Amino acid sequence: MQNVFIHHVFFWLKEPSNDLHLQQLIEGLQKLSAVTTIKSFHIGKPAATSRGVIDTTYSISWLNTFETAADQDSYQVDPVHLNFVKECSHLWEKVVVYDSIAV
Amino acid sequence: MQNVFIHHVFFWLKEPSNDLHLQQLIEGLQKLSAVTTIKSFHIGKPAATSRGVIDTTYSISWLNTFETAADQDSYQVDPVHLNFVKECSHLWEKVVVYDSIAV
């Protein structure tokens, strides 16, 4: 996957122990995955690994690959994405995004 | 890629403007990609995107997928990985790792 655009988002829920909120976010991401410019995606939670450098504090990981940077730009303004933000943004207190292109 | 184990590492170089150090880290990661349990990998740098939630301060992104958590455990102690740490760890001042499994 060396030539793809990587878009990796980490969500910290306002109520990380609230299973209903967790499920609502997961279902929102499953709907969001329908955006047609997304090449591949992964909805994740922290693995059981544990070392000092590993951040396990987030609630949900949302990893996407896109063919091009333009496809990711398009995703940002896609109605499906805008609807996801509208429906789910009340659930989280922090989001961190890492966008990467091939070196 | 929903069922894979995601291992995403971000490196902050001690000298982020030092092109030689950047190249040494990239070459180290290219050698590291030979570890046989790695299913797929991406060596990246920050994209040109810019919003408040996007962290663009890192030097290099190293994203791997593994078939299983056990494969990632194996990678951590693989001689090729240990050699990478030995040869390249003097280059970075900070590493942050996110390990994720499917929800």
Coordinates of N, CA and C in Angstrom, one line a residue:
Chain A
M1 N 0.8 -1.2 0.0 CA 0.0 0.0 0.0 C 0.9 1.3 0.0
Q2 N 2.0 1.2 -0.6 CA 3.0 2.3 -0.4 C 2.5 3.6 -1.1
N3 N 1.7 3.5 -2.1 CA 1.4 4.8 -2.8 C 0.1 5.4 -2.4
V4 N -0.6 4.9 -1.4 CA -1.9 5.4 -1.0 C -1.7 6.6 0.0
F5 N -2.8 7.4 0.1 CA -2.9 8.5 1.1 C -3.5 7.8 2.4
I6 N -2.8 8.0 3.5 CA -3.3 7.4 4.7 C -3.9 8.5 5.6
H7 N -5.2 8.2 6.0 CA -5.9 9.1 6.9 C -6.3 8.3 8.1
H8 N -5.6 8.7 9.3 CA -5.9 7.9 10.5 C -6.4 8.8 11.6
V9 N -7.5 8.5 12.1 CA -8.2 9.3 13.1 C -8.4 8.5 14.4
F10 N -8.1 9.2 15.5 CA -8.3 8.6 16.8 C -9.3 9.5 17.6
F11 N -10.3 8.8 18.1 CA -11.4 9.4 18.9 C -11.3 9.1 20.4
W12 N -11.4 10.1 21.2 CA -11.5 9.9 22.6 C -13.0 10.3 23.0
L13 N -13.7 9.4 23.5 CA -15.1 9.6 23.8 C -15.2 10.5 25.1
K14 N -16.3 11.3 25.2 CA -16.6 12.0 26.4 C -16.8 11.0 27.5
E15 N -17.5 9.9 27.2 CA -17.8 8.9 28.2 C -17.2 7.5 27.7
P16 N -15.9 7.3 27.9 CA -15.3 6.1 27.3 C -15.8 4.8 27.8
S17 N -16.5 4.8 29.0 CA -17.0 3.5 29.5 C -18.5 3.3 29.1
N18 N -19.0 4.3 28.3 CA -20.4 4.2 27.9 C -20.5 3.3 26.7
D19 N -21.0 2.1 26.8 CA -21.0 1.1 25.7 C -22.0 1.6 24.6
L20 N -23.0 2.3 25.0 CA -24.0 2.8 24.0 C -23.3 3.8 23.1
H21 N -22.6 4.7 23.7 CA -21.8 5.7 23.0 C -20.8 5.1 22.0
L22 N -20.1 4.1 22.6 CA -19.1 3.4 21.8 C -19.8 2.7 20.5
Q23 N -20.9 2.1 20.8 CA -21.6 1.4 19.7 C -22.2 2.5 18.7
Q24 N -22.6 3.6 19.2 CA -23.1 4.6 18.3 C -22.0 5.2 17.4
L25 N -20.8 5.3 17.9 CA -19.7 5.8 17.1 C -19.3 4.7 16.1
I26 N -19.3 3.5 16.5 CA -18.9 2.4 15.6 C -20.0 2.3 14.4
E27 N -21.2 2.4 14.8 CA -22.3 2.4 13.7 C -22.2 3.6 12.8
G28 N -21.8 4.7 13.4 CA -21.6 5.9 12.5 C -20.5 5.7 11.6
L29 N -19.4 5.1 12.0 CA -18.2 4.8 11.1 C -18.6 3.8 10.1
Q30 N -19.4 2.8 10.5 CA -19.8 1.8 9.5 C -20.6 2.5 8.3
K31 N -21.5 3.4 8.7 CA -22.2 4.1 7.7 C -21.2 5.0 6.9
L32 N -20.3 5.6 7.6 CA -19.3 6.5 6.9 C -18.5 5.8 5.9
S33 N -18.3 4.5 6.1 CA -17.4 3.7 5.2 C -18.0 3.6 3.8
A34 N -19.2 4.0 3.7 CA -19.9 4.0 2.3 C -19.4 5.0 1.4
V35 N -18.6 6.0 1.9 CA -18.1 7.1 1.0 C -17.3 6.4 -0.1
T36 N -17.6 6.7 -1.3 CA -17.1 6.0 -2.5 C -15.6 6.2 -2.7
T37 N -15.0 7.3 -2.3 CA -13.6 7.6 -2.5 C -12.7 6.8 -1.5
I38 N -13.3 6.2 -0.5 CA -12.5 5.4 0.4 C -12.0 4.1 -0.3
K39 N -10.7 3.9 -0.3 CA -10.2 2.7 -0.9 C -10.3 1.5 0.0
S40 N -9.9 1.7 1.3 CA -10.0 0.7 2.3 C -10.1 1.3 3.7
F41 N -10.7 0.6 4.7 CA -10.8 1.2 6.0 C -10.7 0.1 7.1
H42 N -10.5 0.6 8.3 CA -10.4 -0.3 9.5 C -11.0 0.5 10.6
I43 N -11.9 -0.1 11.3 CA -12.5 0.4 12.5 C -11.9 -0.4 13.7
G44 N -11.1 0.3 14.5 CA -10.4 -0.5 15.6 C -10.6 0.1 17.0
K45 N -10.1 -0.7 17.9 CA -10.0 -0.4 19.3 C -8.6 -0.7 19.8
P46 N -8.2 -0.2 20.9 CA -6.8 -0.5 21.3 C -6.5 -2.0 21.5
A47 N -5.4 -2.4 21.0 CA -5.0 -3.8 21.1 C -4.5 -4.0 22.5
A48 N -4.2 -5.2 22.9 CA -3.8 -5.6 24.2 C -2.3 -5.3 24.5
T49 N -1.6 -4.8 23.5 CA -0.2 -4.5 23.7 C 0.0 -3.4 24.7
S50 N 1.2 -3.4 25.4 CA 1.5 -2.5 26.4 C 3.0 -2.2 26.6
R51 N 3.4 -1.1 26.1 CA 4.8 -0.6 26.3 C 4.7 0.9 26.5
G52 N 5.7 1.5 27.0 CA 5.6 3.0 27.3 C 5.3 3.9 26.2
V53 N 5.7 3.5 25.0 CA 5.5 4.3 23.8 C 4.1 4.2 23.2
I54 N 3.4 3.2 23.6 CA 2.1 2.9 23.0 C 1.0 3.7 23.7
D55 N 0.2 4.4 22.9 CA -0.9 5.2 23.4 C -2.2 4.3 23.3
T56 N -2.7 3.9 24.4 CA -3.9 3.0 24.5 C -5.1 3.8 25.1
T57 N -5.0 5.1 25.1 CA -6.0 5.9 25.8 C -7.2 6.2 24.9
Y58 N -7.1 6.1 23.6 CA -8.2 6.4 22.7 C -9.3 5.4 22.8
S59 N -10.5 5.7 22.3 CA -11.6 4.8 22.3 C -11.7 4.1 21.0
I60 N -11.6 4.8 19.9 CA -11.8 4.2 18.6 C -10.8 4.7 17.6
S61 N -10.2 3.8 16.7 CA -9.3 4.2 15.6 C -10.1 4.0 14.3
W62 N -10.0 5.0 13.5 CA -10.6 5.0 12.2 C -9.5 5.3 11.1
L63 N -9.1 4.2 10.4 CA -8.0 4.3 9.5 C -8.6 4.1 8.1
N64 N -8.2 5.0 7.2 CA -8.7 5.0 5.8 C -7.5 5.1 4.9
T65 N -7.6 4.4 3.7 CA -6.6 4.7 2.7 C -7.4 5.3 1.5
F66 N -6.8 6.2 0.8 CA -7.4 6.8 -0.4 C -6.3 6.7 -1.5
E67 N -6.8 6.6 -2.8 CA -5.9 6.5 -3.9 C -5.1 7.8 -4.0
T68 N -5.7 8.9 -3.7 CA -5.0 10.3 -3.9 C -5.4 11.2 -2.8
A69 N -4.6 12.3 -2.7 CA -5.0 13.3 -1.7 C -6.3 14.0 -2.1
A70 N -6.6 14.1 -3.4 CA -7.8 14.7 -3.9 C -9.0 13.9 -3.4
D71 N -8.9 12.6 -3.4 CA -10.0 11.7 -2.9 C -10.2 12.0 -1.5
Q72 N -9.2 12.2 -0.7 CA -9.4 12.5 0.7 C -10.1 13.9 0.9
D73 N -9.7 14.8 0.1 CA -10.3 16.1 0.1 C -11.8 16.0 -0.2
S74 N -12.1 15.2 -1.2 CA -13.5 14.9 -1.5 C -14.3 14.3 -0.4
Y75 N -13.7 13.3 0.3 CA -14.3 12.7 1.4 C -14.7 13.7 2.5
Q76 N -13.8 14.6 2.7 CA -14.1 15.6 3.8 C -15.4 16.4 3.6
V77 N -15.7 16.6 2.4 CA -17.0 17.4 2.1 C -18.1 16.5 1.6
D78 N -17.9 15.2 1.6 CA -18.9 14.3 1.1 C -20.2 14.4 2.1
P79 N -21.4 14.4 1.6 CA -22.6 14.5 2.4 C -22.6 13.4 3.5
V80 N -22.1 12.2 3.1 CA -22.1 11.1 4.1 C -21.2 11.5 5.3
H81 N -20.0 12.1 5.0 CA -19.1 12.5 6.1 C -19.7 13.7 6.9
L82 N -20.3 14.6 6.2 CA -20.9 15.7 7.0 C -22.0 15.2 7.9
N83 N -22.8 14.3 7.4 CA -23.8 13.7 8.2 C -23.3 12.9 9.4
F84 N -22.1 12.2 9.2 CA -21.5 11.5 10.3 C -21.1 12.5 11.4
V85 N -20.5 13.6 11.0 CA -20.1 14.6 12.0 C -21.3 15.2 12.8
K86 N -22.3 15.4 12.0 CA -23.5 16.0 12.6 C -24.1 15.0 13.6
E87 N -24.1 13.7 13.3 CA -24.8 12.7 14.1 C -23.9 12.2 15.3
C88 N -22.6 12.3 15.1 CA -21.8 11.6 16.1 C -20.8 12.6 16.9
S89 N -20.6 13.8 16.5 CA -19.6 14.7 17.1 C -19.9 15.0 18.6
H90 N -21.2 14.8 19.0 CA -21.4 15.0 20.4 C -20.8 13.9 21.3
L91 N -20.4 12.8 20.7 CA -19.9 11.7 21.5 C -18.5 11.9 21.9
W92 N -17.7 12.6 21.2 CA -16.3 12.6 21.5 C -15.8 14.0 22.1
E93 N -14.7 13.9 22.9 CA -14.2 15.1 23.4 C -12.9 15.5 22.7
K94 N -12.3 14.5 22.1 CA -11.0 14.9 21.4 C -10.8 14.0 20.2
V95 N -10.3 14.6 19.1 CA -10.0 13.8 17.9 C -8.5 14.2 17.5
V96 N -7.7 13.2 17.2 CA -6.4 13.5 16.6 C -6.3 12.8 15.3
V97 N -5.8 13.5 14.2 CA -5.7 13.0 12.9 C -4.3 13.1 12.4
Y98 N -3.9 12.0 11.8 CA -2.6 11.9 11.1 C -2.8 11.6 9.6
D99 N -2.4 12.5 8.7 CA -2.5 12.3 7.3 C -1.1 12.1 6.8
S100 N -0.9 11.0 6.0 CA 0.4 10.7 5.5 C 0.4 10.3 4.1
I101 N 1.4 10.8 3.4 CA 1.6 10.4 2.0 C 3.0 9.7 1.9
A102 N 3.2 8.9 0.8 CA 4.4 8.1 0.7 C 5.6 9.0 0.6
V103 N 6.7 8.6 1.2 CA 7.9 9.4 1.2 C 8.5 9.3 -0.2
Chain B
M1 N -9.7 -4.3 4.9 CA -8.6 -4.7 5.9 C -9.2 -4.8 7.3
Q2 N -10.5 -5.1 7.4 CA -11.1 -4.9 8.7 C -10.6 -5.9 9.8
N3 N -10.1 -7.1 9.4 CA -9.7 -8.0 10.4 C -8.2 -8.1 10.7
V4 N -7.4 -7.1 10.2 CA -6.0 -7.1 10.5 C -5.7 -6.4 11.8
F5 N -4.5 -6.6 12.2 CA -3.9 -5.9 13.4 C -3.1 -4.7 12.8
I6 N -3.5 -3.5 13.3 CA -2.9 -2.3 12.8 C -1.8 -1.8 13.8
H7 N -0.6 -1.6 13.3 CA 0.5 -1.1 14.1 C 1.0 0.2 13.4
H8 N 0.7 1.3 14.1 CA 1.1 2.6 13.4 C 2.0 3.4 14.4
V9 N 3.2 3.7 13.8 CA 4.3 4.3 14.6 C 4.6 5.7 14.0
F10 N 4.7 6.7 14.9 CA 5.1 8.0 14.4 C 6.4 8.4 15.1
F11 N 7.4 8.9 14.2 CA 8.7 9.2 14.7 C 8.9 10.7 14.6
W12 N 9.4 11.3 15.7 CA 9.9 12.7 15.7 C 11.4 12.7 15.8
L13 N 12.0 13.1 14.7 CA 13.5 13.1 14.7 C 14.1 14.2 15.7
K14 N 15.3 13.9 16.2 CA 16.0 14.9 17.0 C 16.3 16.1 16.1
E15 N 16.6 15.9 14.9 CA 16.9 17.0 13.9 C 16.0 16.9 12.7
P16 N 14.8 17.4 12.9 CA 13.8 17.2 11.8 C 14.2 17.8 10.5
S17 N 15.1 18.8 10.5 CA 15.5 19.4 9.2 C 16.7 18.8 8.6
N18 N 17.2 17.7 9.2 CA 18.4 17.1 8.8 C 18.0 16.0 7.7
D19 N 18.2 16.3 6.4 CA 17.8 15.4 5.4 C 18.5 14.1 5.4
L20 N 19.8 14.1 5.9 CA 20.5 12.8 6.0 C 19.9 11.9 7.0
H21 N 19.5 12.5 8.2 CA 18.8 11.7 9.2 C 17.5 11.1 8.7
L22 N 16.8 12.0 8.0 CA 15.5 11.5 7.4 C 15.7 10.4 6.5
Q23 N 16.7 10.5 5.6 CA 17.0 9.4 4.7 C 17.4 8.2 5.4
Q24 N 18.2 8.3 6.4 CA 18.7 7.1 7.2 C 17.5 6.4 7.8
L25 N 16.6 7.1 8.3 CA 15.4 6.5 8.9 C 14.5 5.8 7.9
I26 N 14.4 6.5 6.7 CA 13.6 5.8 5.7 C 14.3 4.6 5.2
E27 N 15.6 4.6 5.0 CA 16.3 3.4 4.6 C 16.2 2.3 5.6
G28 N 16.3 2.7 6.9 CA 16.1 1.7 8.0 C 14.8 1.0 7.9
L29 N 13.7 1.8 7.6 CA 12.4 1.3 7.6 C 12.2 0.4 6.3
Q30 N 12.8 0.8 5.3 CA 12.8 -0.1 4.1 C 13.4 -1.4 4.3
K31 N 14.5 -1.5 5.1 CA 15.1 -2.7 5.4 C 14.2 -3.5 6.4
L32 N 13.6 -2.7 7.3 CA 12.7 -3.3 8.3 C 11.5 -4.0 7.7
S33 N 11.1 -3.5 6.5 CA 9.9 -4.0 5.9 C 10.1 -5.4 5.4
A34 N 11.3 -5.9 5.5 CA 11.6 -7.3 5.1 C 11.1 -8.4 6.1
V35 N 10.7 -7.9 7.3 CA 10.2 -8.8 8.3 C 9.0 -9.6 7.7
T36 N 9.1 -10.9 7.8 CA 8.1 -11.7 7.0 C 6.7 -11.8 7.6
T37 N 6.6 -11.4 8.8 CA 5.2 -11.4 9.4 C 4.4 -10.1 9.0
I38 N 5.1 -9.1 8.4 CA 4.4 -7.9 8.0 C 3.5 -8.3 6.8
K39 N 2.2 -7.9 6.9 CA 1.3 -8.2 5.8 C 1.4 -7.1 4.8
S40 N 1.4 -5.8 5.2 CA 1.5 -4.7 4.3 C 2.1 -3.5 5.1
F41 N 2.7 -2.6 4.5 CA 3.3 -1.5 5.2 C 3.3 -0.2 4.3
H42 N 3.4 1.0 5.0 CA 3.4 2.3 4.3 C 4.4 3.1 5.1
I43 N 5.4 3.7 4.4 CA 6.3 4.6 4.9 C 5.9 6.0 4.5
G44 N 5.5 6.9 5.4 CA 4.9 8.1 5.0 C 5.5 9.4 5.7
K45 N 5.2 10.5 5.2 CA 5.5 11.8 5.7 C 4.2 12.6 5.8
P46 N 4.2 13.7 6.6 CA 2.9 14.4 6.7 C 2.4 14.9 5.4
A47 N 1.1 14.7 5.2 CA 0.5 15.2 4.0 C 0.3 16.7 4.1
A48 N -0.2 17.4 3.0 CA -0.3 18.8 3.0 C -1.6 19.3 3.6
T49 N -2.4 18.4 4.2 CA -3.6 18.8 4.8 C -3.3 19.6 6.1
S50 N -4.3 20.5 6.4 CA -4.0 21.4 7.5 C -5.4 21.8 8.2
R51 N -5.7 21.2 9.3 CA -6.8 21.6 10.1 C -6.4 21.5 11.6
G52 N -7.1 22.1 12.5 CA -6.7 22.1 13.9 C -6.5 20.7 14.5
V53 N -7.2 19.7 14.1 CA -7.1 18.4 14.7 C -6.0 17.5 14.1
I54 N -5.4 18.0 13.0 CA -4.4 17.2 12.3 C -3.0 17.5 12.9
D55 N -2.3 16.4 13.3 CA -1.0 16.5 13.8 C 0.0 16.3 12.7
T56 N 0.7 17.4 12.3 CA 1.6 17.4 11.2 C 3.1 17.5 11.7
T57 N 3.3 17.3 13.0 CA 4.6 17.7 13.6 C 5.6 16.5 13.5
Y58 N 5.1 15.3 13.2 CA 6.0 14.2 13.2 C 6.9 14.2 11.9
S59 N 7.9 13.4 11.9 CA 8.8 13.3 10.7 C 8.4 12.2 9.8
I60 N 8.2 11.0 10.4 CA 7.9 9.8 9.5 C 6.8 9.0 10.2
S61 N 5.9 8.5 9.3 CA 4.9 7.6 9.7 C 5.3 6.2 9.2
W62 N 5.1 5.2 10.1 CA 5.4 3.8 9.7 C 4.2 3.0 10.1
L63 N 3.4 2.6 9.1 CA 2.2 1.9 9.3 C 2.3 0.4 8.8
N64 N 1.9 -0.5 9.6 CA 2.0 -1.9 9.3 C 0.7 -2.6 9.6
T65 N 0.3 -3.5 8.7 CA -0.8 -4.4 9.1 C -0.2 -5.8 9.3
F66 N -0.8 -6.6 10.2 CA -0.4 -8.0 10.5 C -1.7 -8.8 10.5
E67 N -1.5 -10.0 10.1 CA -2.7 -10.9 10.1 C -3.2 -11.1 11.5
T68 N -2.3 -11.2 12.5 CA -2.7 -11.5 13.9 C -1.9 -10.7 14.9
A69 N -2.4 -10.6 16.1 CA -1.6 -10.0 17.2 C -0.3 -10.7 17.4
A70 N -0.4 -12.1 17.3 CA 0.8 -12.9 17.5 C 1.9 -12.5 16.4
D71 N 1.5 -12.2 15.2 CA 2.5 -11.9 14.2 C 3.2 -10.5 14.6
Q72 N 2.4 -9.6 15.2 CA 3.0 -8.4 15.6 C 4.0 -8.6 16.8
D73 N 3.6 -9.5 17.7 CA 4.5 -9.9 18.8 C 5.8 -10.4 18.3
S74 N 5.7 -11.3 17.2 CA 6.8 -11.9 16.6 C 7.7 -10.8 16.0
Y75 N 7.1 -9.9 15.3 CA 7.8 -8.8 14.7 C 8.7 -8.0 15.7
Q76 N 8.1 -7.8 16.9 CA 8.8 -7.0 17.9 C 10.2 -7.6 18.3
V77 N 10.3 -8.9 18.2 CA 11.5 -9.6 18.6 C 12.3 -10.1 17.4
D78 N 11.8 -9.8 16.2 CA 12.5 -10.3 15.0 C 13.9 -9.7 15.0
P79 N 14.9 -10.4 14.6 CA 16.3 -9.8 14.5 C 16.4 -8.6 13.6
V80 N 15.6 -8.6 12.6 CA 15.6 -7.5 11.6 C 15.1 -6.2 12.4
H81 N 14.1 -6.4 13.2 CA 13.5 -5.3 14.0 C 14.5 -4.8 15.1
L82 N 15.1 -5.8 15.7 CA 16.1 -5.4 16.8 C 17.3 -4.6 16.1
N83 N 17.6 -5.1 14.9 CA 18.8 -4.4 14.3 C 18.4 -3.0 13.8
F84 N 17.1 -2.8 13.4 CA 16.6 -1.5 13.1 C 16.7 -0.5 14.3
V85 N 16.3 -1.0 15.4 CA 16.3 -0.2 16.6 C 17.8 0.2 17.0
K86 N 18.6 -0.8 16.8 CA 20.0 -0.6 17.1 C 20.7 0.5 16.2
E87 N 20.3 0.4 14.9 CA 20.9 1.2 13.9 C 20.3 2.6 13.9
C88 N 19.0 2.7 14.2 CA 18.3 4.0 13.9 C 17.8 4.8 15.2
S89 N 17.8 4.1 16.3 CA 17.1 4.8 17.5 C 17.8 6.1 17.9
H90 N 19.1 6.3 17.5 CA 19.8 7.5 17.9 C 19.2 8.7 17.1
L91 N 18.4 8.4 16.0 CA 17.9 9.5 15.2 C 16.7 10.2 15.7
W92 N 15.9 9.5 16.5 CA 14.6 10.1 17.0 C 14.7 10.5 18.5
E93 N 13.8 11.5 18.8 CA 13.7 11.9 20.2 C 12.3 11.4 20.8
K94 N 11.4 11.1 19.9 CA 10.1 10.6 20.4 C 9.5 9.7 19.4
V95 N 8.8 8.7 20.0 CA 8.0 7.7 19.2 C 6.7 7.6 19.8
V96 N 5.6 7.6 19.1 CA 4.3 7.3 19.6 C 3.7 6.1 18.7
V97 N 3.2 5.1 19.4 CA 2.6 3.9 18.7 C 1.2 3.8 19.0
Y98 N 0.4 3.4 18.0 CA -1.0 3.1 18.2 C -1.2 1.7 17.6
D99 N -1.6 0.8 18.4 CA -1.9 -0.6 18.0 C -3.4 -0.8 18.1
S100 N -4.0 -1.3 17.0 CA -5.5 -1.4 17.0 C -5.9 -2.7 16.4
I101 N -7.0 -3.3 17.0 CA -7.6 -4.5 16.5 C -9.0 -4.2 16.1
A102 N -9.6 -5.0 15.3 CA -11.0 -4.7 14.8 C -11.9 -4.7 16.0
V103 N -12.9 -3.8 15.9 CA -13.9 -3.8 16.9 C -14.9 -5.0 16.8

